[in-house]
XYZ file of C-alpha atoms in Angstrom:
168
model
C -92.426 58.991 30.514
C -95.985 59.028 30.044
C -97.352 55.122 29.489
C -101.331 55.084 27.915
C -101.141 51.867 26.098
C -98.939 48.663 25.905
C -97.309 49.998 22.754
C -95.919 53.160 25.297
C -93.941 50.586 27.290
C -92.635 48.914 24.373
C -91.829 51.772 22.880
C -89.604 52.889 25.995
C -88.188 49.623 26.163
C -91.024 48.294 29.134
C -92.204 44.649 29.343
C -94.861 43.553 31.641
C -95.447 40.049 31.758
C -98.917 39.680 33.926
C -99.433 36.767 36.626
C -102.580 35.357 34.576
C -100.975 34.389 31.419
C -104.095 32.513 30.034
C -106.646 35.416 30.572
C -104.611 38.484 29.702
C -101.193 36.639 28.966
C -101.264 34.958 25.899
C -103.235 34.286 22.639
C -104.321 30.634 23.087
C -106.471 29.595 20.484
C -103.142 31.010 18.016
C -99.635 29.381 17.766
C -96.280 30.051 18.895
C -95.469 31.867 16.008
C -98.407 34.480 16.248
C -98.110 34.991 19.791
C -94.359 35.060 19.477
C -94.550 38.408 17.047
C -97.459 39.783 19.261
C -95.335 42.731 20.752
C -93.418 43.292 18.069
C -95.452 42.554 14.988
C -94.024 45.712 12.855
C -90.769 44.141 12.704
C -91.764 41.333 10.492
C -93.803 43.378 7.834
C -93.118 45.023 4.936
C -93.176 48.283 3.536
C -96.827 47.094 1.700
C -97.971 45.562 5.230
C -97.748 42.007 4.405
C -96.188 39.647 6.846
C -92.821 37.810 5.790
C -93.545 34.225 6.988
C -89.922 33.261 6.520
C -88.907 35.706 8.856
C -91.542 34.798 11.573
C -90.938 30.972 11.237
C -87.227 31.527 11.642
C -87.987 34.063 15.153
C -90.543 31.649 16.508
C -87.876 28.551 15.719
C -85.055 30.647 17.621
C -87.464 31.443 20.835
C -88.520 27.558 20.885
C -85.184 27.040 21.082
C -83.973 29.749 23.312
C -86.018 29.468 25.651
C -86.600 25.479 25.472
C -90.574 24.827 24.673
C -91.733 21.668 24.483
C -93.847 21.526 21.066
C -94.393 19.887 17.852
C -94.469 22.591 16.034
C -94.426 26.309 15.878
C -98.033 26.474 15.137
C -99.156 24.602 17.764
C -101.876 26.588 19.555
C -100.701 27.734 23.033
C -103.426 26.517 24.807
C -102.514 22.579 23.795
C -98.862 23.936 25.813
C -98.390 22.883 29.792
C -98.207 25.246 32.183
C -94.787 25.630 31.916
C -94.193 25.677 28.433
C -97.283 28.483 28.124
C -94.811 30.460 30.760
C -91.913 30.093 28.709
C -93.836 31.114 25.676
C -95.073 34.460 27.278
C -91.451 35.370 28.243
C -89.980 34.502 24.762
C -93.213 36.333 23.313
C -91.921 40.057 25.448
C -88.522 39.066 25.218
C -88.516 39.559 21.323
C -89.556 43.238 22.051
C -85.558 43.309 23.383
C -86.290 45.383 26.715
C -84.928 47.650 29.050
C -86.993 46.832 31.834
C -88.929 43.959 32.740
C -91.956 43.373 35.261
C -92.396 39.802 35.639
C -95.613 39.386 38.002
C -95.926 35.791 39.313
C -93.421 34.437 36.987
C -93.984 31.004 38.462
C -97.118 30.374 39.559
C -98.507 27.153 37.961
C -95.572 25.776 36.578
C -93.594 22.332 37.422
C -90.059 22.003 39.450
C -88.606 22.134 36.062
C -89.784 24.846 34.051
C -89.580 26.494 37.640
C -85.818 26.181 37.228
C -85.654 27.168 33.560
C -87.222 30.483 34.423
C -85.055 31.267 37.405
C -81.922 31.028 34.895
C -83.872 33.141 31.943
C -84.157 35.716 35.015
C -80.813 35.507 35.770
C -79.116 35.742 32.359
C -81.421 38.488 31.737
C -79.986 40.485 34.571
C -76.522 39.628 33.889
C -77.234 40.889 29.795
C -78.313 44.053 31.588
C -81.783 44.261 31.768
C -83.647 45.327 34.757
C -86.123 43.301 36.433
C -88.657 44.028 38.512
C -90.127 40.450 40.428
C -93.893 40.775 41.946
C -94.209 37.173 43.643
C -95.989 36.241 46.965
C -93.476 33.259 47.294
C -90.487 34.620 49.847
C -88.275 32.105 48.780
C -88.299 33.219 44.943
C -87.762 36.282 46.004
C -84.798 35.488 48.220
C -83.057 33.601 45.459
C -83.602 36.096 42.751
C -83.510 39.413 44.255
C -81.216 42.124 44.719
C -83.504 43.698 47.281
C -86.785 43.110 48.632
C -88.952 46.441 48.522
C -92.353 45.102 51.111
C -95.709 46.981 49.747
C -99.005 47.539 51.289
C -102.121 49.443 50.205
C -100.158 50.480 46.854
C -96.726 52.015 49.322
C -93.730 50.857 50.468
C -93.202 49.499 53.615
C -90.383 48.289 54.075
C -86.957 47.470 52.448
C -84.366 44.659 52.627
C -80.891 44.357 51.269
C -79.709 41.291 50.318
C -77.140 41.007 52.834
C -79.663 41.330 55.268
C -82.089 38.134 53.467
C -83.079 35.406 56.077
């Protein structure tokens, strides 16, 4: 497949979730809501190109609750969100695109022990629902406790390659 833009991957069922969620992550002067139909905005307009706000209040209540956001309100701006709850809100934001294949990149980095955790078992259900993940971290023991194998990279090749059986 030939990717140009974001709407490529999405369209072949690709989902890259980038390490620096507040700079190229996530819209955070909009709420939930908006960011939540980001990806995936087609699905909640009409044949006229109006927006049915029924039907995006009712997704962005399901992904607050799916994937367990702290927040008053589905309009609450992102950027009034902790770190962990912003993190959460990315993944439910490129989870609603339903895909295939997902590159999380840093999926922790800046979050608490407990959103930490959260994530971990999003990851894990994922992969057990079927959908591929692909996990860039620089933290050995996320990668330990998530992976299936660990494929080592340097200057854009692979290096190296460990099994999990082999995992110390």
């Amino acid at each position: 497949i030939e990717i140009k833009r974001p709407q490529d991957a999405i369209k072949h069922g690709i989902a890259y979730l980038t390490e620096d969620r507040k700079a190229q992550g996530l819209f955070l002067d909009m709420g939930l809501s908006d960011n939540f139909i980001a990806p995936i905005l087609k699905m909640f307009t009409g044949k006229a190109g109006f927006l049915n706000f029924e039907e995006v209040e009712t997704h962005a209540v399901t992904q607050i609750k799916n994937y367990n956001i702290a927040t008053p309100s589905t309009k609450q701006k992102v950027m009034n969100l902790s770190g962990g709850n912003q993190q959460k809100s990315m993944i439910a934001m490129w989870m609603g695109s339903q895909p295939q294949v997902v590159i999380f990149d840093e999926p922790t980095r800046g979050v608490d022990v407990g959103a930490r955790f959260e994530i971990y078992q999003k990851l894990r259900e994922l992969t057990s629902e079927g959908v591929g993940i692909l996990l860039i971290s620089s933290e050995l023991p996320e990668l330990i406790g998530l992976c299936d194998r660990i494929l080592v990279m340097h200057q854009g090749r692979i290096t190296g390659e460990v099994q999990q059986k082999d995992f110390t």
